[in-house]
Amino acid sequence: MALPRLAPGTVLDGFVLGPLLHRGGMAALHEASHPDHPDTPLLIKIPRMQEGEDPAAIVSFEMELMILPRLSGPHVPRFVAACGFEAQPYLVMERIPGESLRPLLEALPRPPEEVAALGAQVARALDALHRQHVVHLDIKPSNILRRPDGRVVLVDFGLSRHDLLPDLMAEEFRLPYGTAPYMAPEQVMGLRGDPRSDLFALGVLMYFFVTGERPFGDPQRLSGLKRRLWRDPHPPRALRPDCPPWLQEIILRCLEVDPERRHPSAAQLAFDLAHPAQVPLTPRAGRAGRDGWAAVTRRRFNPEARPVFRLPGAARQQSLAPILAVALDVAEEESHQGALRAAVERILATLPGARLACLHVLRQNLVTPDSGLDSEGRNRHAVSLARLKHWAAPLGLPEERVTYHVLEAVSVAAALLEYVTVNPVDHIVLGARTPSLRRRWLGSVSAELAEKAPCSVSVVRPRRTGPEEEN
Amino acid sequence: MRFAVLADIHANRQACEACLRHAEGQAVDRYVFLGDLVGYGADPDWVVRMVRARLADPAAPALVVRGNHDEAVGRGDTAGMTGHAAAAALWHHQRLSAEDRAFLAGLPLEVEAEGVHFVHADPADPARWTYVTDAEIARASLEGGHAWLTLCGHVHAPMLYGLTATAKLAAFRPAPGVAVPLLRARRWLAVMGSVGQPRDGDPAACYAVLDTAAAECTWHRVPYDAAAAAAGIRAAGLPERLASRLLEGR
């Protein structure tokens, strides 16, 4: 089915084609306009269907037709209109007024701090996508755009998988579809649908940006693609000594062959990138060179050393690996702290991939600036941190599942609200105020959080035993 | 046009009422009864009366096709049926009026509306009552058919088959309540679940809403009083297995 190339000025269902912006292997992208959408810059995508071209391009366009209208939020282009192959096919969406990350490839390497900040933005966008049941499966610089306000937009869902819709691409993997340098090992093996495949691709991107080298090159054959299943890349610090150990830790964790060893969710990856000081350093951080030939040979030839890939489903993986926050008043009585700990322990017990952020807000005096020292001259910040760690110790969480944060703010509620908004927290747990602490902070705080937080809020209150405590 | 499609009601009044009530909130234009109105359950008269009333609705006459149980009950001929199915079919045959029996036996095997082909069993040969239970049968049906979309029942478990642009067969188990887009340029075979006797492990009644303008189909699961339906089957003296399976969805 060969259709004529469409020139600017052509009208499709009222959409007027503007200048050609890009002609790719699968589709042409034009600016577009429509009298009903006078204020929205539009982009129209028209699939290429010349004789002899890969027919999977048609399937890929149809996957995007199915997925894009079902996505929402600032991290995807807004869907406007579409037509399938029953007539001249096209897809109209919001045109993002910003460039992709592709031009940055001309100016590599980039400073590590910039790469981490960018990586965190992309991870936030992936988190938003995964929560909508979609795994992108083609994360690379040209598919990542930035809005003028810096927010990241993911484009091109032609290879994506929606775990509640039929996967028309699943039957097409006589060759794995994706972009060779960025493709996760499980994707190379034909598995479509693990959200952690996107974390691998983002790890490749961060590695490339920070070192100027692609961790697995740009293989052109399947055998070259499969090499990443057994051959580890040079650690970033070997190529770029000023890459901090925490960033090497994060990047190499993204590049783990077994998805189970990567971050359990994009939200958790975003969290680590935003809190460098809290990233627990494992031997990955200190790695100075690649594995020796003995280890590589074992991975390559011993079938038992190969990871077994399974598909968790985008939203399911997300729901098993939430970020839980607990707000503690470290001056609170031990009994109440114990009740809070018991509640958190019960939640964590059911969620093996969850991580916990322990928060305490140090109230700052609005009128007179705080010295940061209490009456005995101790550093209040350090004391609060020690108390948070003391509170969490009985939970027995491994280092990579718990972090501690002392926030300083005038308003406790505002500080907690900002924290759970900026960080992709799924659930915050806090204690109810106790009678003895009446008018201390938690009374109005829990009400305000319950009303305004973009996540679940649990308020823990030890069972009152008698009416006298009602006072 | 929005169709509510109810397949394999099997004389289960409680399940049918729950689905019809649910469909009232779905802005439905027309009802489709995809065969096997009767058989197995305790309320054949109620179901047949309800369907005949909706068929006679001048504003939006329902579409109805014949299932194998409708044929057996209508004709009083249970050849080829298993013991439990035959026992219930004979009981229904005796219980229904001659007019109702003639109505069931005279239903068409297939109907078409809005470019959609409605049939109870395998669309490739509706009178053979073949179960579309695997990809091979689905592929044969899709390749032999001409409609953009075919809806069938008979299997009692929801499923969607589609032929991709590269003629590969995609098989998909729809998630409840999630609208599935059905690309206009491809061919689709949508297997409805069962209203009155689900067999996919979920005892909730299953029906679907098809929106031909949006080209989307949504399979809904509707919880209902299965214990009452089972009690009715026991009270009628029908085989115990027909009652207990409603509670298990098997």
XYZ file of C-alpha atoms in Angstrom:
721
model
C 0.000 0.000 0.000
C 1.976 3.030 -1.205
C 0.453 6.402 -0.471
C 1.654 9.674 -1.952
C 3.935 11.863 0.101
C 1.954 14.739 1.483
C 3.119 18.277 0.896
C 2.596 21.354 3.081
C -0.829 22.827 2.434
C -2.557 19.453 2.261
C -5.673 19.349 4.431
C -6.590 16.204 6.389
C -9.894 16.369 8.268
C -9.402 20.105 8.716
C -5.754 19.904 9.784
C -3.557 21.951 7.448
C -0.075 20.556 7.006
C 2.684 23.067 7.714
C 6.429 22.830 7.076
C 8.151 19.462 7.319
C 9.995 19.231 10.637
C 11.532 15.792 10.389
C 11.498 12.807 8.118
C 12.363 9.632 10.008
C 12.513 5.992 9.092
C 8.921 5.375 10.124
C 7.093 8.681 9.754
C 7.213 12.282 8.607
C 6.519 15.049 11.116
C 4.949 18.326 10.034
C 3.754 21.399 11.813
C -0.008 21.634 11.527
C -2.858 24.019 12.226
C -6.603 23.721 12.621
C -9.238 26.463 12.949
C -10.678 24.715 16.036
C -7.291 24.801 17.778
C -6.093 28.367 17.122
C -3.948 28.643 20.248
C -2.315 25.224 20.281
C 0.836 24.563 18.269
C 0.188 21.211 16.592
C 2.321 18.441 15.231
C 1.080 15.916 12.690
C 2.726 12.553 12.243
C 2.224 10.718 8.976
C 3.513 7.158 8.704
C 5.682 6.248 5.729
C 4.361 3.395 3.687
C 6.558 3.052 0.641
C 6.885 -0.318 -1.035
C 9.588 -2.457 0.478
C 9.628 -0.686 3.823
C 9.346 -2.625 7.038
C 5.638 -3.435 7.495
C 6.230 -3.406 11.253
C 6.259 0.384 10.865
C 2.502 0.150 10.280
C 2.017 -1.932 13.417
C 4.164 0.509 15.340
C 2.079 3.479 14.152
C -1.078 1.620 15.169
C 0.335 0.971 18.652
C 0.890 4.706 19.035
C -2.683 5.314 17.810
C -3.915 3.083 20.603
C -1.658 4.346 23.382
C -1.274 8.134 22.977
C -5.002 9.015 23.380
C -4.974 7.143 26.687
C -2.106 9.133 28.200
C -2.321 12.397 30.082
C -0.228 14.793 32.109
C 2.643 17.185 31.471
C 5.152 14.472 30.553
C 3.496 13.393 27.294
C 2.308 15.445 24.302
C -1.436 16.004 24.463
C -3.360 13.909 21.943
C -5.570 15.908 19.556
C -6.868 13.675 16.741
C -6.015 10.630 14.691
C -7.041 8.465 11.782
C -6.017 4.879 11.190
C -5.233 3.020 7.990
C -8.897 2.902 6.936
C -8.112 6.267 5.249
C -5.004 8.468 5.031
C -3.462 7.724 8.428
C -2.251 10.554 10.658
C -1.790 11.422 14.293
C -2.109 14.985 15.596
C -0.728 16.014 18.951
C 0.469 19.052 20.846
C 3.780 20.367 19.463
C 6.212 20.791 22.348
C 7.939 24.173 22.091
C 11.382 22.895 22.992
C 14.227 20.807 21.710
C 14.990 17.156 22.274
C 18.139 16.097 24.086
C 19.689 15.065 20.785
C 21.599 18.337 20.176
C 23.371 17.766 23.495
C 25.148 14.807 21.891
C 27.321 17.372 20.096
C 28.573 18.659 23.433
C 29.415 15.546 25.441
C 30.514 14.889 28.110
C 28.303 16.971 30.364
C 28.946 17.930 34.002
C 27.854 15.128 36.384
C 25.500 17.419 38.333
C 23.716 18.377 35.117
C 23.385 14.720 34.102
C 21.951 13.797 37.505
C 19.431 16.651 37.388
C 18.407 15.709 33.868
C 18.247 12.017 34.783
C 15.970 12.860 37.717
C 13.627 14.782 35.397
C 13.464 11.897 32.941
C 12.900 9.420 35.785
C 9.986 11.538 37.028
C 8.474 11.469 33.541
C 8.953 7.693 33.360
C 7.293 7.340 36.746
C 4.258 9.249 35.439
C 4.177 7.021 32.353
C 4.558 3.734 34.244
C 1.711 4.725 36.566
C -0.463 4.923 33.438
C 0.321 1.280 32.602
C 2.772 2.106 29.814
C 6.411 1.095 29.369
C 8.096 3.302 26.750
C 10.745 0.831 25.466
C 12.520 3.386 23.260
C 14.033 5.899 25.674
C 16.848 7.807 23.950
C 17.877 11.472 23.560
C 15.757 12.146 20.463
C 12.597 10.882 22.222
C 13.054 13.172 25.233
C 11.915 16.782 24.865
C 11.966 19.620 27.335
C 9.242 22.172 27.855
C 10.346 25.791 28.371
C 9.851 25.301 32.120
C 12.329 22.423 32.073
C 9.824 19.604 32.485
C 10.573 16.553 30.404
C 8.173 15.241 27.750
C 8.469 11.710 26.388
C 7.485 11.208 22.757
C 7.083 8.388 20.243
C 5.091 5.504 21.686
C 5.447 3.334 18.600
C 7.379 0.644 20.441
C 5.620 1.081 23.774
C 3.613 -1.488 25.662
C 0.366 -0.741 27.491
C -0.277 -3.571 29.904
C -4.090 -3.272 29.655
C -4.235 -3.185 25.844
C -3.403 -5.787 23.199
C 0.273 -5.719 22.249
C 0.331 -5.814 18.456
C 4.134 -5.503 18.454
C 4.594 -8.655 20.545
C 4.312 -10.839 17.479
C 6.889 -8.781 15.569
C 10.062 -9.627 17.409
C 11.764 -11.803 14.871
C 14.188 -8.928 15.424
C 14.022 -7.056 18.702
C 12.599 -3.603 18.098
C 14.245 -0.716 19.834
C 17.337 1.424 19.537
C 20.500 -0.661 19.758
C 22.639 1.375 22.168
C 19.795 1.831 24.666
C 17.970 -1.490 24.590
C 17.718 -3.420 27.879
C 18.953 -7.044 27.912
C 15.454 -8.449 28.473
C 14.225 -6.414 25.497
C 17.028 -7.887 23.389
C 15.643 -11.292 24.385
C 12.172 -10.296 23.152
C 10.463 -9.368 26.433
C 8.299 -6.281 26.115
C 6.703 -4.809 29.180
C 9.102 -4.539 32.129
C 9.142 -0.896 33.282
C 12.707 -1.438 34.444
C 13.714 -1.725 30.768
C 13.201 2.053 30.648
C 15.493 2.477 33.666
C 18.206 0.577 31.793
C 17.842 2.893 28.786
C 18.014 5.930 31.051
C 21.159 4.455 32.632
C 22.699 4.176 29.154
C 21.756 7.781 28.464
C 23.274 9.059 31.725
C 26.424 6.985 31.155
C 26.757 8.395 27.628
C 26.173 11.970 28.786
C 28.630 11.807 31.657
C 31.448 9.984 29.850
C 30.869 10.816 26.189
C 31.004 7.058 25.433
C 28.169 4.595 24.888
C 28.446 1.796 27.476
C 27.649 -0.954 24.950
C 28.629 0.798 21.710
C 26.185 0.817 18.802
C 25.942 -2.814 17.678
C 24.321 -3.516 14.322
C 23.690 -7.247 14.709
C 21.781 -9.370 17.186
C 24.981 -11.044 18.392
C 26.388 -7.624 19.212
C 23.206 -6.670 21.027
C 23.331 -9.823 23.139
C 26.847 -8.996 24.282
C 25.402 -6.736 26.981
C 23.988 -9.832 28.677
C 27.450 -10.930 29.698
C 29.947 -8.087 29.052
C 29.889 -5.277 31.603
C 30.809 -1.717 30.570
C 33.813 0.234 31.813
C 32.761 1.940 35.052
C 32.023 5.630 34.357
C 34.736 6.773 36.772
C 37.350 4.895 34.745
C 36.520 7.194 31.814
C 35.576 10.280 33.772
C 37.393 10.418 37.135
C 35.383 13.400 38.333
C 32.103 11.446 38.087
C 31.163 11.158 41.766
C 30.936 7.641 43.247
C 27.206 8.063 43.994
C 26.475 8.772 40.328
C 28.495 5.741 39.235
C 26.518 3.726 41.777
C 23.214 4.892 40.298
C 24.249 4.466 36.654
C 25.692 0.985 37.139
C 22.591 -0.052 39.076
C 20.457 1.043 36.102
C 22.709 -1.038 33.847
C 22.348 -4.265 35.817
C 21.524 -7.161 33.480
C 18.936 -8.595 35.860
C 16.013 -6.146 36.210
C 15.576 -7.336 39.807
C 18.909 -5.688 40.655
C 17.981 -2.301 39.185
C 15.946 0.291 41.071
C 12.497 -1.218 41.603
C 10.749 1.822 40.110
C 11.417 5.039 38.209
C 10.216 6.951 41.273
C 12.917 5.346 43.399
C 15.548 6.174 40.771
C 14.343 9.797 40.697
C 14.534 9.844 44.473
C 18.165 8.664 44.479
C 19.178 11.166 41.805
C 17.637 13.955 43.871
C 19.330 12.865 47.123
C 22.980 12.108 46.268
C 24.110 12.196 49.880
C 21.636 9.443 50.745
C 22.626 6.979 48.022
C 24.080 3.915 49.754
C 27.375 3.087 48.098
C 27.901 -0.578 47.221
C 30.924 -2.113 45.495
C 29.500 -0.650 42.246
C 30.517 2.840 43.381
C 34.137 1.847 43.837
C 34.534 -0.307 40.765
C 37.661 0.792 38.900
C 37.583 -1.532 35.898
C 35.562 -4.164 34.094
C 35.110 -7.707 35.384
C 37.885 -10.163 34.638
C 37.636 -12.755 31.906
C 36.782 -15.536 34.357
C 33.575 -13.802 35.463
C 32.700 -12.756 31.935
C 33.265 -16.253 30.553
C 31.119 -17.763 33.270
C 28.294 -15.321 32.490
C 28.646 -15.973 28.800
C 28.790 -19.754 28.772
C 27.215 -20.973 31.983
C 23.443 -21.080 31.495
C 22.904 -21.045 35.239
C 24.587 -17.658 35.476
C 21.993 -16.121 33.158
C 19.153 -14.158 34.681
C 15.621 -15.415 34.131
C 13.496 -12.582 32.763
C 9.876 -12.364 33.824
C 7.292 -9.718 33.065
C 5.874 -7.870 36.045
C 3.568 -5.428 34.191
C 4.044 -1.691 34.415
C 1.536 -0.748 37.069
C 2.020 -3.887 39.146
C 5.755 -3.306 39.439
C 4.971 0.249 40.485
C 2.479 -0.778 43.146
C 4.930 -3.237 44.714
C 7.702 -0.678 45.019
C 6.170 2.483 46.471
C 7.985 5.229 48.321
C 6.682 5.477 51.848
C 7.396 8.522 54.017
C 6.985 8.759 57.762
C 6.848 12.094 59.561
C 8.213 11.925 63.079
C 8.119 14.367 65.875
C 11.365 13.266 67.473
C 10.351 14.807 70.776
C 7.281 12.539 70.849
C 6.835 10.003 73.643
C 8.264 6.569 73.096
C 4.829 4.869 73.160
C 3.595 6.973 70.287
C 6.781 6.521 68.343
C 6.366 2.788 68.882
C 2.836 2.836 67.518
C 4.044 4.702 64.453
C 6.874 2.227 63.972
C 4.489 -0.730 64.261
C 2.201 0.785 61.632
C 5.088 1.399 59.238
C 6.435 -2.094 59.858
C 3.102 -3.641 58.881
C 2.954 -1.645 55.644
C 6.547 -2.513 54.715
C 5.976 -6.203 55.418
C 3.637 -6.502 52.448
C 5.795 -4.488 50.025
C 9.249 -5.982 49.514
C 10.255 -3.261 47.012
C 9.122 -0.302 49.103
C 11.528 2.222 50.493
C 11.090 4.462 53.472
C 11.959 8.149 53.847
C 12.047 9.221 57.513
C 11.251 12.907 57.902
C 11.518 15.366 60.718
C 10.745 19.044 60.437
C 12.803 21.404 62.528
C 10.706 24.456 63.144
C 12.411 27.686 62.412
C 11.628 30.834 64.244
C 10.139 33.373 61.937
C 11.174 36.440 63.926
C 14.658 35.742 65.221
C 16.980 33.706 63.035
C 17.863 30.335 64.535
C 21.418 29.682 65.479
C 21.046 25.999 64.655
C 22.154 25.161 68.171
C 19.849 24.190 70.995
C 20.118 25.486 74.576
C 22.873 23.017 75.311
C 24.743 24.114 72.245
C 24.277 20.891 70.295
C 23.653 20.980 66.590
C 19.891 20.518 66.331
C 20.106 19.109 62.830
C 22.563 16.377 63.785
C 20.568 15.480 66.875
C 17.355 15.143 64.880
C 19.103 12.945 62.340
C 20.439 10.687 65.092
C 16.959 10.402 66.589
C 15.419 9.498 63.237
C 18.000 6.730 62.818
C 17.367 5.548 66.346
C 13.638 5.380 65.621
C 14.113 3.391 62.418
C 16.770 0.983 63.697
C 14.290 -1.630 65.037
C 12.755 -1.887 61.556
C 15.987 -3.570 60.458
C 15.796 -2.152 56.925
C 18.824 -2.583 54.668
C 20.637 0.634 53.865
C 19.244 0.974 50.344
C 15.651 0.912 51.572
C 15.721 3.771 54.086
C 16.761 7.427 54.039
C 16.663 10.212 56.643
C 15.770 13.829 56.067
C 15.683 16.742 58.451
C 13.725 19.570 56.875
C 13.858 23.107 58.199
C 10.758 25.191 57.835
C 8.457 27.634 59.540
C 5.387 25.540 58.824
C 5.527 21.809 59.430
C 2.527 21.102 57.225
C 3.918 23.160 54.346
C 7.307 21.457 54.595
C 5.830 17.937 54.552
C 3.437 18.849 51.777
C 6.259 20.205 49.659
C 8.345 17.119 50.336
C 5.667 14.636 49.253
C 4.868 16.776 46.211
C 8.420 17.259 44.952
C 9.404 13.663 45.668
C 7.218 10.930 44.168
C 6.004 9.697 47.563
C 3.066 7.256 47.387
C 2.043 7.219 51.031
C 2.896 9.315 54.071
C 2.328 8.063 57.607
C 2.232 10.397 60.558
C 1.196 10.294 64.174
C -1.905 11.958 65.546
C -1.281 14.565 68.162
C -1.402 13.306 71.687
C -3.245 15.039 74.500
C -0.008 15.932 76.246
C 1.246 17.535 73.092
C -1.902 19.409 72.339
C -1.282 22.431 70.134
C 2.043 20.923 69.150
C 2.382 20.413 65.483
C 0.559 17.306 64.390
C -3.010 18.393 65.070
C -3.566 20.609 62.111
C -0.754 19.035 60.125
C -2.516 15.716 59.582
C -5.722 17.454 58.523
C -3.909 19.696 56.091
C -1.919 16.820 54.605
C -4.958 14.586 54.280
C -6.661 17.331 52.336
C -3.830 18.499 50.108
C -1.215 15.768 49.705
C -1.051 14.149 46.221
C -0.708 10.707 47.836
C -2.232 8.491 50.541
C -2.049 9.816 54.098
C -2.320 7.600 57.178
C -2.706 9.005 60.657
C -1.612 6.672 63.441
C -3.122 7.032 66.896
C -2.553 4.577 69.739
C -5.929 3.344 71.039
C -7.127 5.635 73.821
C -7.888 3.652 76.967
C -10.091 5.931 79.002
C -12.205 9.046 78.844
C -9.750 10.997 81.000
C -7.359 11.046 78.074
C -9.879 12.854 75.969
C -8.974 16.100 77.649
C -23.949 3.581 18.318
C -23.423 2.010 21.732
C -24.443 -1.644 22.060
C -24.769 -3.546 25.336
C -23.959 -7.151 24.477
C -25.208 -9.912 26.771
C -24.118 -13.430 25.891
C -24.860 -16.747 27.578
C -27.426 -15.508 30.090
C -28.478 -19.134 30.665
C -31.706 -18.395 32.486
C -29.876 -16.633 35.297
C -32.287 -13.855 36.230
C -30.194 -12.399 39.057
C -27.074 -12.025 36.884
C -29.079 -10.656 33.970
C -30.852 -8.053 36.086
C -27.525 -6.902 37.537
C -26.022 -6.462 34.049
C -29.089 -4.631 32.716
C -28.994 -2.307 35.716
C -25.278 -1.653 35.129
C -25.916 -1.020 31.426
C -28.505 1.641 32.283
C -25.600 3.849 33.365
C -23.659 3.281 30.154
C -25.671 5.413 27.684
C -26.547 2.334 25.640
C -28.514 2.766 22.388
C -29.281 -0.873 21.666
C -29.224 -4.240 23.380
C -27.824 -7.400 21.819
C -28.572 -10.873 23.192
C -25.885 -13.117 21.825
C -27.525 -16.501 22.243
C -28.018 -19.078 24.988
C -30.752 -17.129 26.697
C -31.784 -20.409 28.308
C -30.239 -23.650 29.525
C -28.678 -24.420 32.949
C -30.494 -21.802 35.081
C -33.734 -21.584 37.041
C -35.520 -18.678 35.328
C -35.988 -19.403 31.611
C -39.479 -17.839 31.494
C -38.332 -14.530 32.945
C -35.366 -14.283 30.565
C -37.374 -15.173 27.455
C -40.128 -12.725 28.400
C -37.604 -9.931 28.985
C -35.835 -10.561 25.668
C -39.100 -10.749 23.725
C -40.220 -7.449 25.258
C -36.971 -5.754 24.257
C -37.174 -7.247 20.782
C -40.589 -5.655 20.420
C -39.368 -2.218 21.575
C -40.187 -0.026 18.552
C -37.690 2.699 19.509
C -34.664 0.431 19.754
C -35.479 -3.189 18.964
C -32.970 -5.562 20.502
C -30.839 -7.828 18.338
C -31.074 -11.506 19.241
C -29.270 -14.554 17.853
C -29.801 -18.248 18.536
C -27.471 -20.297 20.708
C -27.153 -24.082 20.891
C -29.152 -24.179 24.150
C -31.917 -22.051 22.619
C -32.098 -24.551 19.759
C -32.139 -27.586 22.055
C -34.779 -26.108 24.386
C -36.878 -24.843 21.507
C -36.907 -28.149 19.693
C -36.749 -30.451 22.721
C -33.767 -32.151 21.126
C -30.720 -32.536 23.395
C -28.584 -34.625 21.061
C -24.901 -33.867 21.557
C -25.375 -32.302 25.004
C -23.738 -33.416 28.237
C -25.925 -34.885 31.008
C -26.346 -31.739 33.106
C -26.991 -29.539 30.091
C -29.518 -32.028 28.689
C -31.347 -32.319 32.034
C -31.745 -28.543 32.293
C -32.702 -28.207 28.614
C -35.486 -30.774 28.953
C -36.784 -29.051 32.101
C -36.797 -25.708 30.260
C -38.511 -27.290 27.277
C -41.333 -28.571 29.471
C -41.606 -25.346 31.371
C -41.731 -22.842 28.508
C -44.875 -22.221 26.470
C -45.101 -23.513 22.929
C -44.895 -19.937 21.738
C -41.674 -19.287 23.668
C -40.215 -22.535 22.333
C -41.049 -21.525 18.790
C -39.499 -18.105 19.432
C -36.227 -19.715 20.581
C -36.085 -22.229 17.749
C -36.815 -19.521 15.190
C -34.073 -17.067 16.183
C -31.523 -16.231 13.460
C -28.027 -17.730 13.736
C -26.363 -14.413 12.979
C -27.196 -10.758 12.493
C -25.251 -7.761 11.276
C -25.551 -4.108 12.325
C -23.245 -1.100 11.962
C -20.700 -3.291 10.196
C -20.509 -5.650 13.169
C -21.201 -9.358 12.822
C -23.070 -10.863 15.794
C -23.092 -14.637 16.242
C -23.237 -17.087 19.155
C -20.419 -19.551 18.302
C -17.745 -19.829 15.597
C -18.563 -17.161 12.969
C -17.015 -19.304 10.229
C -19.844 -21.860 10.599
C -22.420 -20.728 13.190
C -24.591 -23.861 13.049
C -21.762 -26.194 14.069
C -21.462 -24.652 17.555
C -17.658 -24.789 17.540
C -15.955 -23.133 20.529
C -13.527 -20.321 19.648
C -11.075 -21.303 22.351
C -7.709 -21.042 20.667
C -5.693 -18.962 18.261
C -5.987 -21.427 15.404
C -9.795 -21.393 15.367
C -9.786 -17.616 15.849
C -7.399 -17.137 12.919
C -9.554 -19.283 10.651
C -12.643 -17.296 11.656
C -10.938 -13.956 11.136
C -9.487 -14.906 7.778
C -12.826 -16.302 6.604
C -14.889 -13.331 7.773
C -15.527 -10.013 6.111
C -16.645 -7.732 8.960
C -14.386 -5.268 10.773
C -15.559 -6.808 14.012
C -17.258 -10.034 14.977
C -18.745 -10.620 18.419
C -19.361 -14.134 19.652
C -20.061 -15.937 22.932
C -20.379 -19.657 23.705
C -16.965 -19.903 25.426
C -17.964 -18.225 28.726
C -14.602 -16.445 29.107
C -13.730 -13.041 27.607
C -11.036 -12.849 24.960
C -10.058 -10.610 22.062
C -8.345 -11.786 18.878
C -7.038 -9.476 16.176
C -5.129 -9.747 12.925
C -2.270 -7.214 12.803
C -1.079 -5.294 9.743
C 1.498 -8.025 9.195
C -1.192 -10.754 9.438
C 0.009 -11.919 12.843
C -2.620 -13.001 15.320
C -2.789 -11.001 18.547
C -4.637 -12.685 21.415
C -5.552 -10.600 24.432
C -7.460 -11.140 27.661
C -9.306 -7.865 28.293
C -9.132 -6.252 31.720
C -12.527 -5.462 33.278
C -13.754 -1.924 32.769
C -10.914 -0.877 30.446
C -12.000 0.260 26.971
C -10.013 -1.604 24.320
C -9.507 0.237 21.013
C -10.357 -1.808 17.929
C -8.462 -0.318 14.990
C -10.804 0.153 12.045
C -8.311 -1.053 9.462
C -7.836 -4.429 11.180
C -10.146 -7.368 11.788
C -11.213 -8.339 15.294
C -13.010 -11.227 16.934
C -14.254 -10.355 20.409
C -15.374 -13.236 22.606
C -17.883 -12.047 25.190
C -17.827 -13.456 28.680
C -20.968 -15.066 30.073
C -23.686 -13.186 31.935
C -25.193 -16.194 33.661
C -22.441 -18.783 34.020
C -18.880 -17.346 33.944
C -16.161 -19.991 33.653
C -12.959 -17.961 33.913
C -12.661 -18.150 37.688
C -14.449 -14.849 38.349
C -18.054 -15.505 39.445
C -19.126 -11.908 38.605
C -21.453 -11.626 35.608
C -19.757 -10.470 32.408
C -21.169 -8.371 29.572
C -19.683 -5.833 27.178
C -20.403 -2.365 25.861
C -19.388 -1.810 22.256
C -19.067 1.754 20.982
C -18.904 1.659 17.193
C -18.263 5.414 16.810
C -15.247 5.332 19.101
C -14.343 1.811 17.907
C -13.931 0.586 21.477
C -15.160 -2.395 23.434
C -15.322 -2.582 27.225
C -15.892 -5.831 29.080
C -17.583 -5.205 32.417
C -17.718 -7.504 35.445
C -20.825 -7.068 37.557
C -21.092 -8.732 40.967
C -24.577 -10.166 41.612
C -26.417 -12.408 44.071
C -25.047 -15.728 42.808
C -26.213 -17.492 45.971
C -29.843 -16.681 45.085
C -29.351 -17.930 41.526
C -27.799 -21.140 42.879
C -30.663 -21.568 45.379
C -33.155 -21.296 42.521
C -31.363 -24.067 40.612
C -31.417 -26.309 43.691
C -35.090 -25.564 44.352
C -35.908 -26.539 40.765
C -34.270 -29.914 41.361
C -31.623 -29.330 38.683
C -28.146 -30.932 39.039
C -26.170 -29.577 42.025
C -23.121 -28.854 39.874
C -25.097 -26.222 37.942
C -25.665 -24.403 41.240
C -22.203 -24.691 42.790
C -20.333 -23.620 39.675
C -22.020 -20.205 39.783
C -20.346 -19.531 43.125
C -16.927 -20.547 41.825
C -17.166 -19.015 38.374
C -15.969 -22.337 36.917
